[in-house]
Amino acid sequence: MNIEQDQPLAPLTSLRLGGPARYLARCTSNGDLREALVWAAERGVSVHVLGGGSNTLFDDAGFDGLVLHVGLQGVDILRADEAALVTAGAGEDWDGLVAHCVADDLSGIECLSGIPGLVGATPIQNVGAYGQQVADSIVEVRALERSTLEEVTFSNVDCDFAYRTSRFKGADRDRYIITRVTYRLSRSRPEIRYPELTRRLQADGVDLQALAPGRVASGAVRDAVIAVRRSKSMVLDEGDANTRSAGSFFLNPTLSEVQLESLQERWADQGGEATDIPTFANVQGYKVAAAWLVERSGFARGTRRGSAGISQNHALALVNHGDSAADLLGLAAEIVTTVETTFGVTLEREPVYVPR
Ligand SMILES: Cc1cc2nc3c(=O)[nH]c(=O)nc-3n(C[C@H](O)[C@H](O)[C@H](O)COP(=O)(O)OP(=O)(O)OC[C@H]3O[C@@H](n4cnc5c(N)ncnc54)[C@H](O)[C@@H]3O)c2cc1C
């Protein structure tokens, strides 16, 4: 396996930011992964695992170690009656897999259409959108343990999935390299749980119940999801400058009842009503829309700070208009501080920042 030196990282990310990697290894098999890990360990070089780079912000100074790009390919579909087990290599393009499954009459991940990145990253932050998340369909995650080079298999419950997180982002951050993921899909008609998607389907005159299950119904949902995402610059598009982002830069915070009351009081002091605040109760507490907090703290869409800005089409997407990760991090820090001062709520970054 070839270890490349001084390779630019910006083209490997959707933000197009970051300096060079001292070393880069493109791995397409478990053997390559093991070889690259041994190579780095023997030289005391730190390792960063990279998929499609759509949730990653590299530093302007680059990465002084080995970036290990996971490119394992292959899709296997095992059918049984109305269900199917779909196993994909970590380096498969996620949206390509969704399109493949929809065309193959399978449903369960169609609402996750248009999300950039590779299969191997989907369990990391339990990728989700429009009422679906991969935790709903993942059966098994296979991985290599970085320190022992052993293969490990995790069942769904082993993964500790929760809102935009898992054990791979929490307690076991940087411990494993995911190599394959198995999803359970079915031939049933997709279930729509997200009001905005229901409205879009209605506006397009789509009656899901009247459509044949399989590619017709799942395909209609996929088309609607991609249309909604495109209107928010949430599908990668070279022609749309607002898509030079990492998607949502902040998570929707989950508040306790006391924290929610405090937020409502602060908003009331500004003349607002509690009902203005988009809030969704769940088992963990009260999820509040981060986009609302950002906009009400004075950051309009289209705001610019140097070469960084807020998308004109989505208040949570920070966009790179130049070549400075520092500008982007500066804008993110300003938003966090202002939201904290205005509402007493601390926003958490969603993308992974990789220091030099
Ligand atoms: C326009 C746009 C829209 C988006 N919309 C959504 C959305 O709707 N919902 C959503 O959840 N996300 C969304 N995202 C974020 C992003 O696409 C997802 O998080 C995606 O799963 C990241 O995949 P990736 O391969 O690009 O990961 P990368 O950015 O390469 O890596 C992300 C993290 O995962 C780790 N990682 C990657 N691959 C592996 C592996 N094989 N083994 C171990 N660790 C690994 C990396 O080390 C890093 O910590 C969006 C991003 C963009 C740019």
Short mmCIF file of C-alpha atoms and ligand atoms in Angstrom, two decimals:
data_model
loop_
_atom_site.label_atom_id
_atom_site.label_comp_id
_atom_site.label_asym_id
_atom_site.label_seq_id
_atom_site.Cartn_x
_atom_site.Cartn_y
_atom_site.Cartn_z
CA MET A 1 0.00 0.00 0.00
CA ASN A 2 1.26 3.42 -0.99
CA ILE A 3 1.66 6.12 1.67
CA GLU A 4 1.46 9.51 -0.03
CA GLN A 5 3.14 12.58 1.46
CA ASP A 6 2.01 16.22 1.76
CA GLN A 7 -1.41 15.67 0.25
CA PRO A 8 -3.96 18.52 0.22
CA LEU A 9 -6.94 17.75 2.45
CA ALA A 10 -9.33 20.51 1.38
CA PRO A 11 -10.45 18.68 -1.81
CA LEU A 12 -11.31 15.63 0.34
CA THR A 13 -13.91 17.57 2.34
CA SER A 14 -17.25 19.21 1.50
CA LEU A 15 -16.12 22.43 3.22
CA ARG A 16 -13.00 22.50 0.98
CA LEU A 17 -10.90 23.66 3.94
CA GLY A 18 -7.68 22.59 5.61
CA GLY A 19 -3.97 22.38 4.86
CA PRO A 20 -2.07 19.26 3.77
CA ALA A 21 -1.84 15.85 5.41
CA ARG A 22 1.73 14.86 6.20
CA TYR A 23 0.81 11.34 5.11
CA LEU A 24 -2.25 9.89 3.36
CA ALA A 25 -3.17 6.22 2.88
CA ARG A 26 -6.08 5.19 0.67
CA CYS A 27 -7.26 1.84 2.06
CA THR A 28 -9.56 -0.47 0.12
CA SER A 29 -9.30 -3.64 2.24
CA ASN A 30 -8.91 -4.75 5.85
CA GLY A 31 -5.35 -5.70 4.93
CA ASP A 32 -4.62 -2.11 3.83
CA LEU A 33 -6.12 -0.75 7.04
CA ARG A 34 -3.98 -3.05 9.19
CA GLU A 35 -0.84 -2.23 7.19
CA ALA A 36 -1.44 1.52 7.52
CA LEU A 37 -2.11 1.27 11.27
CA VAL A 38 1.09 -0.76 11.82
CA TRP A 39 3.06 1.71 9.68
CA ALA A 40 1.82 4.62 11.80
CA ALA A 41 2.36 2.81 15.13
CA GLU A 42 5.95 1.92 14.22
CA ARG A 43 6.72 5.57 13.55
CA GLY A 44 4.68 7.05 16.40
CA VAL A 45 2.54 8.93 13.88
CA SER A 46 -1.01 9.90 14.88
CA VAL A 47 -3.89 8.69 12.70
CA HIS A 48 -7.11 10.33 11.58
CA VAL A 49 -9.80 8.22 9.87
CA LEU A 50 -11.54 9.91 6.94
CA GLY A 51 -14.61 8.92 4.97
CA GLY A 52 -16.25 11.36 2.54
CA GLY A 53 -15.15 14.42 4.54
CA SER A 54 -18.67 15.86 4.71
CA ASN A 55 -18.64 16.20 8.48
CA THR A 56 -15.00 17.15 8.90
CA LEU A 57 -13.17 20.43 9.33
CA PHE A 58 -9.39 20.20 9.03
CA ASP A 59 -7.17 22.94 10.43
CA ASP A 60 -5.56 25.51 8.11
CA ALA A 61 -2.19 24.03 9.16
CA GLY A 62 -3.29 20.60 7.92
CA PHE A 63 -2.76 17.34 9.83
CA ASP A 64 0.67 16.34 11.08
CA GLY A 65 0.04 12.61 10.90
CA LEU A 66 -1.50 9.90 8.74
CA VAL A 67 -4.95 10.45 7.25
CA LEU A 68 -6.38 7.04 6.57
CA HIS A 69 -9.07 7.16 3.90
CA VAL A 70 -11.51 4.24 4.17
CA GLY A 71 -12.50 3.06 0.70
CA LEU A 72 -13.80 -0.50 1.25
CA GLN A 73 -16.33 -1.29 -1.50
CA GLY A 74 -19.05 -3.87 -2.05
CA VAL A 75 -22.79 -4.27 -1.52
CA ASP A 76 -24.48 -7.62 -0.71
CA ILE A 77 -28.25 -8.00 -0.53
CA LEU A 78 -29.72 -11.03 1.22
CA ARG A 79 -33.46 -11.32 0.65
CA ALA A 80 -36.00 -13.16 2.80
CA ASP A 81 -39.71 -12.74 2.05
CA GLU A 82 -40.58 -9.08 2.53
CA ALA A 83 -37.29 -8.09 4.18
CA ALA A 84 -33.68 -7.85 3.10
CA LEU A 85 -30.33 -7.54 4.82
CA VAL A 86 -28.13 -5.07 2.97
CA THR A 87 -24.42 -5.14 3.82
CA ALA A 88 -22.22 -2.40 2.42
CA GLY A 89 -18.51 -1.66 2.58
CA ALA A 90 -17.59 1.41 4.64
CA GLY A 91 -16.27 3.16 1.54
CA GLU A 92 -19.49 2.94 -0.46
CA ASP A 93 -21.13 6.27 -1.23
CA TRP A 94 -24.11 6.62 1.11
CA ASP A 95 -26.53 8.23 -1.31
CA GLY A 96 -25.51 5.73 -3.98
CA LEU A 97 -26.50 2.95 -1.57
CA VAL A 98 -29.86 4.62 -0.85
CA ALA A 99 -30.56 4.97 -4.59
CA HIS A 100 -29.56 1.33 -5.16
CA CYS A 101 -31.89 0.09 -2.39
CA VAL A 102 -34.82 2.21 -3.58
CA ALA A 103 -34.34 0.89 -7.13
CA ASP A 104 -34.28 -2.60 -5.62
CA ASP A 105 -37.76 -2.12 -4.11
CA LEU A 106 -36.49 -1.66 -0.55
CA SER A 107 -37.55 0.93 1.98
CA GLY A 108 -36.20 2.07 5.36
CA ILE A 109 -33.52 4.59 4.38
CA GLU A 110 -35.23 6.62 1.62
CA CYS A 111 -35.72 9.65 3.93
CA LEU A 112 -31.90 9.73 4.27
CA SER A 113 -31.55 10.44 0.54
CA GLY A 114 -29.14 13.18 -0.47
CA ILE A 115 -26.96 13.00 2.65
CA PRO A 116 -23.33 13.17 1.53
CA GLY A 117 -20.55 10.94 2.83
CA LEU A 118 -19.76 7.25 3.00
CA VAL A 119 -21.48 4.25 4.58
CA GLY A 120 -18.83 3.81 7.30
CA ALA A 121 -19.59 7.17 8.87
CA THR A 122 -23.34 6.62 9.13
CA PRO A 123 -23.23 4.78 12.48
CA ILE A 124 -20.75 7.29 13.96
CA GLN A 125 -23.28 10.06 14.48
CA ASN A 126 -26.37 7.95 13.80
CA VAL A 127 -27.09 9.89 10.63
CA GLY A 128 -30.65 11.09 10.49
CA ALA A 129 -33.08 13.34 8.63
CA TYR A 130 -36.79 13.72 7.88
CA GLY A 131 -37.96 11.24 10.49
CA GLN A 132 -35.47 8.43 9.84
CA GLN A 133 -32.10 7.63 11.40
CA VAL A 134 -29.76 4.74 10.64
CA ALA A 135 -30.26 3.38 14.18
CA ASP A 136 -33.74 2.31 12.97
CA SER A 137 -32.30 -0.03 10.32
CA ILE A 138 -28.76 -1.00 11.37
CA VAL A 139 -28.49 -4.65 12.38
CA GLU A 140 -24.75 -4.97 12.65
CA VAL A 141 -21.57 -2.90 12.43
CA ARG A 142 -18.24 -4.55 11.69
CA ALA A 143 -15.03 -2.82 12.66
CA LEU A 144 -11.31 -3.17 13.22
CA GLU A 145 -10.03 -2.26 16.65
CA ARG A 146 -7.20 0.18 16.02
CA SER A 147 -4.92 -0.96 18.87
CA THR A 148 -5.30 -4.76 18.49
CA LEU A 149 -6.12 -4.90 14.72
CA GLU A 150 -8.83 -7.46 15.63
CA GLU A 151 -12.19 -7.61 13.87
CA VAL A 152 -15.17 -6.84 16.11
CA THR A 153 -18.91 -7.06 15.43
CA PHE A 154 -21.45 -4.82 17.16
CA SER A 155 -25.18 -5.50 17.21
CA ASN A 156 -27.54 -2.53 17.07
CA VAL A 157 -27.92 -2.31 20.87
CA ASP A 158 -24.13 -2.51 21.32
CA CYS A 159 -23.77 0.70 19.33
CA ASP A 160 -25.46 2.92 21.99
CA PHE A 161 -27.25 4.96 19.37
CA ALA A 162 -28.92 8.22 20.39
CA TYR A 163 -29.69 11.55 18.71
CA ARG A 164 -26.69 12.24 16.38
CA THR A 165 -24.37 10.02 18.43
CA SER A 166 -23.22 6.47 19.21
CA ARG A 167 -20.48 4.70 21.18
CA PHE A 168 -18.17 5.43 18.21
CA LYS A 169 -18.54 9.16 18.81
CA GLY A 170 -18.70 8.86 22.61
CA ALA A 171 -16.94 6.39 24.91
CA ASP A 172 -15.16 4.64 22.01
CA ARG A 173 -14.23 7.67 19.92
CA ASP A 174 -11.20 6.86 17.70
CA ARG A 175 -11.04 3.25 18.97
CA TYR A 176 -12.45 1.46 15.90
CA ILE A 177 -12.45 1.72 12.13
CA ILE A 178 -15.82 0.71 10.75
CA THR A 179 -15.41 -1.63 7.79
CA ARG A 180 -18.95 -2.86 6.95
CA VAL A 181 -22.50 -2.02 7.98
CA THR A 182 -25.60 -4.21 7.66
CA TYR A 183 -29.07 -2.60 7.41
CA ARG A 184 -32.43 -4.36 7.59
CA LEU A 185 -34.82 -2.97 4.96
CA SER A 186 -38.22 -4.10 3.78
CA ARG A 187 -40.56 -4.05 0.81
CA SER A 188 -43.22 -2.16 2.74
CA ARG A 189 -44.50 1.31 1.85
CA PRO A 190 -42.41 4.06 3.51
CA GLU A 191 -43.79 5.64 6.65
CA ILE A 192 -43.68 9.42 6.74
CA ARG A 193 -43.08 10.85 10.22
CA TYR A 194 -41.95 14.35 9.34
CA PRO A 195 -44.62 17.03 8.79
CA GLU A 196 -42.52 19.05 6.31
CA LEU A 197 -42.14 15.95 4.14
CA THR A 198 -45.88 15.21 4.33
CA ARG A 199 -46.58 18.77 3.18
CA ARG A 200 -44.12 18.44 0.30
CA LEU A 201 -45.69 15.17 -0.89
CA GLN A 202 -49.16 16.74 -0.67
CA ALA A 203 -48.02 19.81 -2.59
CA ASP A 204 -46.64 17.51 -5.30
CA GLY A 205 -49.97 15.65 -5.40
CA VAL A 206 -48.36 12.38 -4.23
CA ASP A 207 -50.73 9.97 -2.43
CA LEU A 208 -48.35 7.35 -1.02
CA GLN A 209 -51.17 4.94 -0.18
CA ALA A 210 -52.15 4.88 -3.84
CA LEU A 211 -48.61 3.99 -4.96
CA ALA A 212 -47.23 0.48 -5.23
CA PRO A 213 -44.87 -0.40 -2.36
CA GLY A 214 -41.24 -0.73 -3.41
CA ARG A 215 -39.45 1.48 -5.86
CA VAL A 216 -42.55 3.51 -6.82
CA ALA A 217 -43.47 4.61 -3.28
CA SER A 218 -39.90 4.78 -1.94
CA GLY A 219 -38.80 6.57 -5.11
CA ALA A 220 -41.52 9.22 -4.65
CA VAL A 221 -40.29 9.82 -1.08
CA ARG A 222 -36.68 9.96 -2.24
CA ASP A 223 -37.56 12.57 -4.88
CA ALA A 224 -39.47 14.67 -2.34
CA VAL A 225 -36.65 14.51 0.22
CA ILE A 226 -34.06 15.56 -2.35
CA ALA A 227 -36.28 18.43 -3.52
CA VAL A 228 -36.71 19.72 0.05
CA ARG A 229 -33.00 19.31 0.76
CA ARG A 230 -32.04 21.11 -2.46
CA SER A 231 -34.21 24.09 -1.52
CA LYS A 232 -32.12 24.36 1.68
CA SER A 233 -28.76 23.78 -0.09
CA MET A 234 -28.49 20.49 1.78
CA VAL A 235 -27.43 18.38 -1.21
CA LEU A 236 -23.90 18.85 -2.51
CA ASP A 237 -24.00 20.90 -5.70
CA GLU A 238 -20.95 22.56 -7.30
CA GLY A 239 -23.26 25.20 -8.74
CA ASP A 240 -24.63 26.24 -5.33
CA ALA A 241 -22.07 28.08 -3.17
CA ASN A 242 -24.25 27.51 -0.09
CA THR A 243 -23.47 23.79 -0.20
CA ARG A 244 -19.77 24.31 0.67
CA SER A 245 -20.64 23.31 4.19
CA ALA A 246 -20.63 20.39 6.59
CA GLY A 247 -24.45 20.40 6.75
CA SER A 248 -25.78 21.59 10.11
CA PHE A 249 -22.91 23.01 12.13
CA PHE A 250 -24.76 22.77 15.46
CA LEU A 251 -26.87 20.07 17.10
CA ASN A 252 -30.36 20.84 18.34
CA PRO A 253 -29.85 21.17 22.11
CA THR A 254 -31.87 18.99 24.45
CA LEU A 255 -32.94 20.93 27.55
CA SER A 256 -34.27 19.89 30.94
CA GLU A 257 -37.59 21.35 32.08
CA VAL A 258 -35.77 23.94 34.22
CA GLN A 259 -33.53 24.96 31.30
CA LEU A 260 -36.55 25.23 29.00
CA GLU A 261 -38.37 27.49 31.52
CA SER A 262 -35.28 29.69 31.76
CA LEU A 263 -35.14 29.96 27.95
CA GLN A 264 -38.85 30.83 27.86
CA GLU A 265 -38.31 33.56 30.49
CA ARG A 266 -35.44 35.08 28.54
CA TRP A 267 -37.56 35.05 25.40
CA ALA A 268 -40.49 36.60 27.29
CA ASP A 269 -38.12 39.41 28.41
CA GLN A 270 -37.65 40.13 24.70
CA GLY A 271 -41.43 40.29 24.24
CA GLY A 272 -41.86 36.75 22.87
CA GLU A 273 -44.28 33.95 23.68
CA ALA A 274 -43.26 30.47 24.88
CA THR A 275 -45.17 28.98 21.95
CA ASP A 276 -42.85 30.80 19.48
CA ILE A 277 -39.97 28.48 20.44
CA PRO A 278 -39.88 25.34 18.27
CA THR A 279 -39.69 22.61 20.94
CA PHE A 280 -40.12 18.84 20.64
CA ALA A 281 -40.51 16.77 23.81
CA ASN A 282 -38.70 13.44 23.80
CA VAL A 283 -37.53 10.91 26.40
CA GLN A 284 -34.33 12.85 27.08
CA GLY A 285 -36.07 16.21 27.60
CA TYR A 286 -36.99 19.07 25.28
CA LYS A 287 -35.24 19.37 21.95
CA VAL A 288 -35.12 23.01 20.79
CA ALA A 289 -34.42 24.03 17.19
CA ALA A 290 -30.85 25.36 17.10
CA ALA A 291 -31.66 27.27 13.89
CA TRP A 292 -34.29 29.29 15.78
CA LEU A 293 -31.80 30.12 18.57
CA VAL A 294 -29.16 31.21 16.04
CA GLU A 295 -31.51 33.44 14.06
CA ARG A 296 -33.14 34.98 17.16
CA SER A 297 -29.68 35.76 18.54
CA GLY A 298 -29.17 38.12 15.61
CA PHE A 299 -27.48 35.91 12.98
CA ALA A 300 -29.46 36.28 9.78
CA ARG A 301 -29.01 33.85 6.92
CA GLY A 302 -26.31 35.20 4.62
CA THR A 303 -24.31 36.75 7.52
CA ARG A 304 -20.60 37.01 6.57
CA ARG A 305 -17.43 37.15 8.69
CA GLY A 306 -14.35 37.22 6.50
CA SER A 307 -14.43 34.19 4.24
CA ALA A 308 -17.01 32.38 6.40
CA GLY A 309 -20.74 32.84 6.35
CA ILE A 310 -24.13 31.46 7.23
CA SER A 311 -25.92 29.78 4.33
CA GLN A 312 -28.57 31.92 2.66
CA ASN A 313 -30.86 28.91 2.74
CA HIS A 314 -30.24 27.33 6.16
CA ALA A 315 -29.44 29.10 9.44
CA LEU A 316 -27.45 26.14 10.79
CA ALA A 317 -25.10 25.65 7.85
CA LEU A 318 -21.80 27.53 8.01
CA VAL A 319 -20.37 28.04 4.54
CA ASN A 320 -16.81 28.49 3.32
CA HIS A 321 -16.52 31.33 0.75
CA GLY A 322 -12.71 31.34 0.70
CA ASP A 323 -9.97 29.27 2.25
CA SER A 324 -9.84 29.93 5.97
CA ALA A 325 -10.83 27.32 8.55
CA ALA A 326 -9.93 29.95 11.18
CA ASP A 327 -12.65 32.28 9.84
CA LEU A 328 -15.19 29.46 10.00
CA LEU A 329 -14.20 28.49 13.54
CA GLY A 330 -14.29 32.20 14.51
CA LEU A 331 -17.85 32.59 13.23
CA ALA A 332 -18.89 29.37 15.00
CA ALA A 333 -17.38 30.63 18.28
CA GLU A 334 -19.14 33.99 17.91
CA ILE A 335 -22.49 32.23 17.39
CA VAL A 336 -21.96 29.96 20.42
CA THR A 337 -21.06 32.90 22.68
CA THR A 338 -23.95 35.06 21.48
CA VAL A 339 -26.55 32.30 21.81
CA GLU A 340 -25.22 31.59 25.32
CA THR A 341 -25.47 35.26 26.32
CA THR A 342 -28.89 35.74 24.74
CA PHE A 343 -30.61 32.51 25.77
CA GLY A 344 -28.35 30.73 28.29
CA VAL A 345 -28.14 27.72 25.96
CA THR A 346 -24.81 26.19 24.89
CA LEU A 347 -24.72 24.96 21.30
CA GLU A 348 -22.62 21.91 20.51
CA ARG A 349 -20.68 21.57 17.26
CA GLU A 350 -21.77 18.70 15.00
CA PRO A 351 -18.82 18.33 12.55
CA VAL A 352 -15.49 16.94 13.69
CA TYR A 353 -12.70 19.53 13.93
CA VAL A 354 -9.27 17.95 13.38
CA PRO A 355 -6.42 20.03 14.84
CA ARG A 356 -2.92 19.87 13.35
C1 LIG B 1 -24.76 19.39 2.57
C2 LIG B 1 -24.71 18.46 3.76
C3 LIG B 1 -25.88 17.96 4.31
C4 LIG B 1 -25.84 17.07 5.40
N1 LIG B 1 -27.02 16.60 5.90
C5 LIG B 1 -26.99 15.73 6.95
C6 LIG B 1 -28.22 15.21 7.49
O1 LIG B 1 -29.30 15.50 7.00
N2 LIG B 1 -28.14 14.36 8.54
C7 LIG B 1 -26.95 13.98 9.10
O2 LIG B 1 -26.95 13.20 10.05
N3 LIG B 1 -25.78 14.47 8.60
C8 LIG B 1 -25.77 15.32 7.56
N4 LIG B 1 -24.60 15.84 7.06
C9 LIG B 1 -23.32 15.46 7.71
C10 LIG B 1 -22.59 14.30 7.03
O3 LIG B 1 -22.95 14.17 5.69
C11 LIG B 1 -22.83 12.97 7.73
O4 LIG B 1 -22.44 13.07 9.07
C12 LIG B 1 -22.07 11.84 7.05
O5 LIG B 1 -22.42 10.59 7.63
C13 LIG B 1 -20.54 11.99 7.17
O6 LIG B 1 -19.95 11.01 6.35
P1 LIG B 1 -18.48 11.15 5.81
O7 LIG B 1 -18.12 9.85 5.20
O8 LIG B 1 -18.36 12.34 4.95
O9 LIG B 1 -17.70 11.36 7.20
P2 LIG B 1 -16.35 12.14 7.49
O10 LIG B 1 -16.61 13.61 7.47
O11 LIG B 1 -15.25 11.66 6.64
O12 LIG B 1 -16.07 11.67 8.99
C14 LIG B 1 -16.94 12.05 10.04
C15 LIG B 1 -16.49 11.35 11.33
O13 LIG B 1 -16.63 9.94 11.19
C16 LIG B 1 -15.36 9.28 11.34
N5 LIG B 1 -15.35 8.20 10.36
C17 LIG B 1 -15.65 8.27 9.04
N6 LIG B 1 -15.59 7.05 8.49
C18 LIG B 1 -15.23 6.20 9.46
C19 LIG B 1 -15.00 4.78 9.53
N7 LIG B 1 -15.13 4.00 8.46
N8 LIG B 1 -14.64 4.25 10.72
C20 LIG B 1 -14.50 5.01 11.82
N9 LIG B 1 -14.70 6.34 11.83
C21 LIG B 1 -15.07 6.93 10.66
C22 LIG B 1 -14.31 10.35 11.08
O14 LIG B 1 -13.10 10.05 11.75
C23 LIG B 1 -15.00 11.56 11.67
O15 LIG B 1 -14.86 11.55 13.07
C24 LIG B 1 -24.60 16.71 5.96
C25 LIG B 1 -23.41 17.23 5.41
C26 LIG B 1 -23.48 18.08 4.32
C27 LIG B 1 -22.20 18.62 3.72
#
